[in-house]
Short mmCIF file of C-alpha atoms in Angstrom, two decimals:
data_model
loop_
_atom_site.label_atom_id
_atom_site.label_comp_id
_atom_site.label_asym_id
_atom_site.label_seq_id
_atom_site.Cartn_x
_atom_site.Cartn_y
_atom_site.Cartn_z
CA MET A 1 183.94 104.69 46.34
CA ALA A 2 187.10 102.89 45.69
CA ALA A 3 190.11 104.10 46.97
CA PRO A 4 192.70 104.41 44.07
CA GLY A 5 194.54 101.51 42.86
CA LYS A 6 192.34 99.13 44.42
CA VAL A 7 189.40 97.29 42.47
CA ALA A 8 185.63 97.66 44.69
CA ALA A 9 184.50 94.45 46.09
CA PHE A 10 181.79 92.63 44.91
CA ARG A 11 178.34 92.82 46.77
CA LEU A 12 174.94 91.20 45.77
CA PRO A 13 172.48 93.48 45.93
CA PRO A 14 169.58 92.85 48.67
CA LEU A 15 167.89 89.51 48.47
CA PRO A 16 165.62 87.79 49.99
CA THR A 17 167.49 85.69 52.51
CA VAL A 18 168.12 81.80 51.95
CA GLY A 19 165.14 81.14 54.23
CA GLU A 20 162.76 83.37 52.47
CA ILE A 21 163.87 81.40 49.46
CA ILE A 22 162.82 78.10 50.59
CA LYS A 23 159.43 79.80 52.11
CA LEU A 24 158.86 81.26 48.39
CA PHE A 25 159.71 78.39 45.85
CA HIS A 26 158.27 76.14 48.80
CA LEU A 27 160.94 74.10 49.00
CA LYS A 28 161.72 70.91 51.22
CA ALA A 29 164.75 68.73 51.99
CA GLN A 30 164.38 65.35 50.35
CA LYS A 31 165.21 62.42 53.14
CA GLN A 32 165.42 59.96 50.12
CA LEU A 33 167.77 62.39 48.70
CA SER A 34 169.81 63.04 52.10
CA GLN A 35 169.34 66.64 51.76
CA ASN A 36 170.09 69.03 54.45
CA PHE A 37 170.32 73.00 54.08
CA LEU A 38 172.87 75.60 55.66
CA LEU A 39 171.20 79.04 56.78
CA ASP A 40 173.93 80.11 58.64
CA LEU A 41 175.88 82.88 56.30
CA ARG A 42 178.68 83.05 58.69
CA LEU A 43 179.21 79.41 58.56
CA THR A 44 178.97 79.25 54.92
CA ASP A 45 181.65 81.92 54.27
CA LYS A 46 183.95 80.10 56.74
CA ILE A 47 183.50 77.17 54.32
CA VAL A 48 184.22 79.55 51.61
CA LYS A 49 187.30 80.95 53.48
CA GLN A 50 188.77 77.41 53.60
CA ALA A 51 188.86 76.95 50.15
CA GLY A 52 191.63 79.51 49.72
CA GLN A 53 191.55 82.72 47.79
CA LEU A 54 188.94 83.00 45.32
CA LYS A 55 188.96 86.22 44.15
CA ASN A 56 189.04 86.09 40.09
CA ALA A 57 189.01 82.38 40.45
CA HIS A 58 186.56 80.03 38.61
CA VAL A 59 184.26 77.78 40.93
CA CYS A 60 182.11 75.12 40.69
CA GLU A 61 180.02 74.67 42.80
CA VAL A 62 178.35 71.21 43.69
CA GLY A 63 174.87 70.67 44.69
CA PRO A 64 174.20 74.06 45.27
CA GLY A 65 170.19 74.04 46.29
CA PRO A 66 168.50 77.31 47.78
CA GLY A 67 171.97 78.89 47.69
CA GLY A 68 173.59 79.45 50.57
CA ILE A 69 177.03 78.80 50.12
CA THR A 70 176.64 79.94 46.60
CA ARG A 71 176.28 83.82 48.43
CA SER A 72 179.58 82.80 49.95
CA ILE A 73 180.98 82.01 46.96
CA LEU A 74 180.09 85.18 44.83
CA SER A 75 180.54 87.57 47.47
CA SER A 76 184.76 86.34 47.90
CA GLY A 77 184.85 87.79 44.05
CA VAL A 78 184.61 85.08 41.95
CA GLU A 79 185.30 85.54 37.96
CA GLU A 80 182.55 82.34 37.27
CA LEU A 81 180.50 80.58 39.45
CA LEU A 82 179.65 77.17 37.73
CA LEU A 83 176.27 75.57 39.89
CA VAL A 84 175.61 72.04 39.11
CA GLU A 85 171.97 71.03 40.24
CA LYS A 86 170.41 67.66 39.74
CA ASP A 87 167.04 68.66 41.69
CA ALA A 88 164.96 70.80 39.61
CA ARG A 89 163.13 72.43 42.34
CA PHE A 90 166.22 74.79 43.30
CA ILE A 91 166.63 76.09 39.94
CA PRO A 92 164.15 79.09 40.08
CA GLY A 93 165.88 80.12 43.29
CA LEU A 94 169.41 79.75 41.61
CA GLN A 95 168.07 81.84 38.58
CA MET A 96 167.83 84.79 41.35
CA LEU A 97 171.07 84.85 42.16
CA SER A 98 172.20 84.57 38.74
CA GLU A 99 170.27 87.92 38.02
CA ALA A 100 171.56 89.79 40.85
CA ALA A 101 175.57 88.96 39.83
CA PRO A 102 175.40 89.29 36.26
CA GLY A 103 177.64 87.77 34.00
CA LYS A 104 178.90 85.87 37.14
CA VAL A 105 176.78 82.60 36.65
CA ARG A 106 176.35 79.40 34.89
CA ILE A 107 173.76 77.34 35.50
CA VAL A 108 173.41 73.29 34.57
CA HIS A 109 170.49 71.08 35.44
CA GLY A 110 171.98 67.76 35.90
CA ASP A 111 174.13 64.95 38.33
CA ILE A 112 177.66 66.05 38.51
CA LEU A 113 178.03 61.84 38.81
CA THR A 114 177.97 62.37 35.21
CA TYR A 115 178.75 66.14 34.26
CA LYS A 116 181.42 66.17 31.90
CA MET A 117 183.92 68.66 33.85
CA GLU A 118 186.93 68.56 31.50
CA LYS A 119 184.55 71.10 29.70
CA ALA A 120 183.51 73.12 32.56
CA PHE A 121 186.22 75.89 31.94
CA PRO A 122 188.28 77.79 30.11
CA LYS A 123 191.20 76.36 28.36
CA HIS A 124 193.49 79.24 29.34
CA LEU A 125 193.62 78.43 32.99
CA LYS A 126 195.29 75.17 32.76
CA ARG A 127 198.21 74.00 34.53
CA ALA A 128 200.96 71.88 34.06
CA TRP A 129 200.92 69.05 37.07
CA GLU A 130 204.06 69.87 38.32
CA ASP A 131 202.64 73.59 38.89
CA GLU A 132 200.84 75.59 41.63
CA PRO A 133 197.41 74.57 41.43
CA PRO A 134 194.83 76.58 38.85
CA ASP A 135 192.48 79.12 39.69
CA ILE A 136 189.32 76.60 39.67
CA HIS A 137 188.40 74.92 43.21
CA ILE A 138 185.49 72.65 43.49
CA ILE A 139 183.44 73.69 46.57
CA GLY A 140 180.08 71.43 47.91
CA ASN A 141 177.87 70.42 50.85
CA LEU A 142 177.60 66.77 49.30
CA PRO A 143 174.27 64.62 50.35
CA PHE A 144 175.53 61.81 52.76
CA SER A 145 174.18 59.53 50.00
CA VAL A 146 176.56 61.11 47.29
CA SER A 147 179.62 61.95 48.94
CA THR A 148 181.66 58.66 48.82
CA PRO A 149 180.78 57.49 45.51
CA LEU A 150 181.58 61.06 44.24
CA ILE A 151 184.86 61.27 46.11
CA ILE A 152 186.17 57.81 44.67
CA LYS A 153 185.13 58.74 41.27
CA TRP A 154 187.21 62.27 41.82
CA LEU A 155 190.14 60.63 43.60
CA GLU A 156 190.44 58.00 40.22
CA ASN A 157 190.20 61.53 38.18
CA VAL A 158 192.97 62.66 40.03
CA SER A 159 195.12 59.54 39.50
CA LYS A 160 194.44 60.17 35.62
CA LYS A 161 194.58 63.72 35.27
CA ASP A 162 191.33 63.77 33.67
CA GLY A 163 188.06 65.29 34.61
CA PRO A 164 188.10 68.68 36.52
CA PHE A 165 191.95 67.74 37.14
CA SER A 166 192.49 67.92 33.08
CA TYR A 167 193.17 71.52 34.30
CA GLY A 168 195.82 70.44 37.03
CA ARG A 169 195.68 70.03 40.45
CA THR A 170 192.13 71.38 41.09
CA GLN A 171 191.18 71.87 44.84
CA MET A 172 188.21 70.53 46.16
CA THR A 173 186.20 72.09 49.97
CA LEU A 174 183.69 69.45 50.45
CA THR A 175 181.49 68.31 53.21
CA PHE A 176 180.81 65.28 54.79
CA GLN A 177 179.57 63.17 57.66
CA LYS A 178 181.92 63.55 60.79
CA GLU A 179 182.44 60.10 60.23
CA VAL A 180 183.33 59.83 56.86
CA GLY A 181 185.87 63.21 57.48
CA GLU A 182 187.36 61.12 59.93
CA ARG A 183 188.33 58.07 58.12
CA LEU A 184 189.43 60.47 54.68
CA THR A 185 191.89 61.62 57.21
CA ALA A 186 192.78 58.85 59.58
CA ASN A 187 196.42 58.06 60.30
CA PRO A 188 197.89 54.51 60.95
CA GLY A 189 196.46 52.59 63.97
CA GLY A 190 193.49 54.90 64.32
CA SER A 191 190.22 53.63 64.57
CA GLN A 192 188.93 55.18 61.68
CA ARG A 193 191.31 54.14 59.25
CA SER A 194 190.06 52.48 55.97
CA ARG A 195 190.36 52.09 52.24
CA LEU A 196 188.98 55.81 52.01
CA SER A 197 192.13 57.03 54.32
CA ILE A 198 194.54 55.36 51.87
CA MET A 199 192.81 56.16 48.68
CA ALA A 200 192.62 59.67 49.68
CA GLN A 201 195.87 60.26 51.06
CA HIS A 202 198.36 58.33 48.66
CA LEU A 203 196.57 60.78 45.95
CA CYS A 204 196.38 64.41 48.48
CA THR A 205 196.88 66.54 50.84
CA VAL A 206 193.92 66.07 52.98
CA GLU A 207 192.80 68.74 55.75
CA ASN A 208 189.90 68.03 58.11
CA CYS A 209 189.21 71.88 58.52
CA PHE A 210 186.65 71.60 60.88
CA ILE A 211 183.35 70.28 62.30
CA ILE A 212 179.84 71.75 61.90
CA PRO A 213 177.14 70.88 64.62
CA GLY A 214 174.14 68.76 63.12
CA GLN A 215 171.79 71.61 64.71
CA ALA A 216 173.10 74.07 62.10
CA PHE A 217 171.39 72.58 59.02
CA VAL A 218 167.54 72.22 57.98
CA PRO A 219 166.49 69.97 58.43
CA LYS A 220 168.58 68.82 61.27
CA PRO A 221 170.64 65.70 60.70
CA LYS A 222 171.33 62.58 63.15
CA VAL A 223 175.23 63.35 62.88
CA ASP A 224 177.65 66.55 62.43
CA VAL A 225 179.48 67.17 59.49
CA ALA A 226 182.71 68.03 58.58
CA VAL A 227 184.55 70.16 56.46
CA VAL A 228 187.17 68.61 54.52
CA HIS A 229 190.05 70.21 51.92
CA PHE A 230 191.49 68.55 49.20
CA THR A 231 194.97 69.27 47.42
CA PRO A 232 195.86 66.87 44.69
CA LEU A 233 200.07 65.52 44.88
CA VAL A 234 202.89 66.19 42.51
CA GLN A 235 203.61 62.52 42.93
CA PRO A 236 201.18 60.11 44.13
CA LYS A 237 202.53 57.98 47.28
CA ILE A 238 201.77 54.79 45.27
CA GLN A 239 202.53 55.11 42.09
CA GLN A 240 200.51 52.36 40.47
CA PRO A 241 197.50 52.54 38.07
CA PHE A 242 194.11 53.46 40.42
CA GLU A 243 192.46 50.38 39.72
CA LEU A 244 195.09 48.39 41.10
CA VAL A 245 195.79 50.00 44.20
CA GLU A 246 192.05 50.08 44.97
CA LYS A 247 191.53 46.59 44.22
CA LEU A 248 194.48 45.94 46.75
CA VAL A 249 193.33 48.46 49.65
CA ARG A 250 189.54 46.83 49.39
CA SER A 251 191.27 43.71 49.80
CA VAL A 252 193.00 44.11 52.43
CA PHE A 253 189.79 46.25 54.37
CA GLN A 254 187.46 43.44 54.01
CA PHE A 255 188.28 41.44 56.75
CA ARG A 256 189.43 44.80 58.97
CA ARG A 257 189.51 43.06 62.07
CA LYS A 258 191.49 39.97 60.77
CA TYR A 259 194.59 40.01 60.10
CA CYS A 260 195.93 41.58 56.97
CA PHE A 261 197.29 38.46 55.60
CA ARG A 262 193.43 37.11 55.64
CA GLY A 263 192.27 39.81 53.16
CA LEU A 264 195.32 39.59 51.10
CA GLU A 265 194.23 35.90 50.29
CA THR A 266 191.46 36.80 48.20
CA LEU A 267 193.94 38.62 45.12
CA PHE A 268 194.32 34.94 44.62
CA PRO A 269 192.62 31.95 42.61
CA GLU A 270 192.48 28.68 45.39
CA SER A 271 194.75 26.72 43.52
CA GLY A 272 197.86 28.06 45.17
CA ARG A 273 196.44 30.68 47.35
CA LEU A 274 198.24 30.22 50.37
CA GLU A 275 201.61 30.46 48.43
CA ARG A 276 201.33 32.99 46.51
CA THR A 277 199.67 35.36 49.39
CA GLU A 278 203.27 34.34 51.39
CA GLN A 279 205.02 35.05 48.63
CA LEU A 280 203.66 39.11 48.06
CA MET A 281 204.22 39.44 51.91
CA MET A 282 207.38 38.36 52.47
CA THR A 283 208.85 40.54 48.92
CA ALA A 284 206.48 43.43 50.83
CA ASN A 285 208.37 42.93 53.72
CA VAL A 286 204.99 43.30 55.77
CA ASP A 287 204.00 41.27 58.53
CA PRO A 288 201.35 38.84 58.38
CA THR A 289 199.94 39.68 61.80
CA LEU A 290 199.22 43.09 61.10
CA ARG A 291 195.84 44.44 61.48
CA PRO A 292 195.03 46.47 57.94
CA PHE A 293 194.38 49.59 60.20
CA GLN A 294 198.03 49.16 61.19
CA LEU A 295 199.45 49.36 57.85
CA SER A 296 201.82 52.01 57.13
CA MET A 297 201.21 53.66 53.40
CA SER A 298 204.98 52.65 52.73
CA GLN A 299 203.40 49.08 53.59
CA PHE A 300 201.15 49.62 51.29
CA ARG A 301 203.13 50.75 48.61
CA ASN A 302 205.23 47.68 48.81
CA LEU A 303 202.03 45.80 48.53
CA CYS A 304 200.80 47.37 45.44
CA ASN A 305 204.56 47.34 43.98
CA THR A 306 204.52 43.71 44.55
CA TYR A 307 201.23 42.63 43.38
CA ARG A 308 202.10 44.75 39.98
CA LYS A 309 204.62 42.37 39.58
CA MET A 310 203.08 39.49 39.90
CA CYS A 311 200.26 40.55 37.55
CA ASP A 312 202.86 41.03 35.22
CA GLU A 313 204.08 37.69 35.23
CA ASP A 314 200.31 36.26 35.79
CA PRO A 315 197.58 38.50 33.83
CA SER A 316 195.17 36.44 34.91
CA LEU A 317 196.05 37.41 38.52
CA PHE A 318 194.32 40.90 37.92
CA VAL A 319 191.09 40.27 36.37
CA PHE A 320 190.69 37.45 39.27
CA ASN A 321 187.38 38.00 41.32
CA TYR A 322 187.02 36.54 44.81
CA ARG A 323 183.44 36.55 44.92
CA GLU A 324 182.88 35.67 41.56
CA GLU A 325 184.63 32.34 42.46
CA LEU A 326 182.96 31.89 46.05
CA LYS A 327 179.55 32.61 43.60
CA GLN A 328 180.85 29.38 41.53
CA LYS A 329 181.51 27.21 44.18
CA LYS A 330 178.19 27.81 45.66
CA LYS A 331 176.70 27.15 42.46
CA MET A 332 178.48 24.02 41.58
CA ARG A 333 177.35 22.43 45.36
CA SER A 334 173.97 23.42 44.67
CA LEU A 335 174.06 21.54 41.07
CA LEU A 336 176.09 18.40 42.81
CA LYS A 337 173.00 18.43 45.42
CA SER A 338 170.56 18.60 43.10
CA SER A 339 171.21 15.45 40.83
CA SER A 340 171.97 13.28 43.91
CA GLU A 341 168.76 14.21 45.19
CA PRO A 342 166.62 12.22 42.30
CA GLN A 343 168.93 9.31 43.04
CA GLU A 344 168.18 9.40 46.82
CA THR A 345 164.40 9.75 46.40
CA ALA A 346 164.51 6.41 44.12
CA GLU A 347 166.38 4.39 46.59
CA GLU A 348 163.99 5.08 49.33
CA ASP A 349 160.73 4.15 46.84
CA GLN A 350 162.80 1.13 46.56
CA LEU A 351 163.00 0.80 50.30
#
């Protein structure tokens, strides 16, 4: 019996183990979907613990699969758990968990990349952006194939304060391939510093919590797995539109081993490219001989602010696409070459 004044902790009734669920429903991880199951409940408990205080919280679990992390989330005493699962094979096993926790579980058979998260939770949970994060958490053992596009999508949602972040600064606890986790948290000068580092760290506090060895998963992946926790910042470190920041950062890192000047050149059309790149770097006070991974967040902020002013003065700059320019030049060379060929053939015939 619970002690007076205390609410008894929620406990799931006896259930088949996750391994037994996999056998019962003939579940097999699909390689093309980069699925890997985590069966050790001590590790799933540890992942859920990194999310923070979940008692009476609303949680969305992404890709619950056979339900290992799901059990740990339910055992933490959540108010409601939303499960978004794309693979229909896992739904019967998740329904078994739902029946074991009446009124606590909602199952959505759908793709998290297209699911409308802004309608996923009750309106009364909304908080002002400046307030403490709402009692909403996103947790997931993400397939490697979807982890990077999904976190980029959610970072854009953070920037625009929509999707799951229309409720406030919703926290996320997610798994990534170890190398991706290192990129998300890499400091300036680090070997893993990348586009992902800047996009994540300018919008969130990003913490690499711990590493799960590959052998803990079934089937065993070739790499270890990082558990990463995100808390959106009240003020982003670069106060410019997501698309502008993403374009500039992507341009800088496309020539990772060259001087940053080389990548920044691709922001401008061929006509006046050198002059405009010099103008950008001088105004932003950035050394053109630094490598992309050596640039600090404040230097990226200066570059984005300066580029924004240049785009305001010449709106055609922002829509300029370097790859499209290369494609058009290649097409033009091909046309010129083909138009000269018949003339050469006629001259050869005369000879």
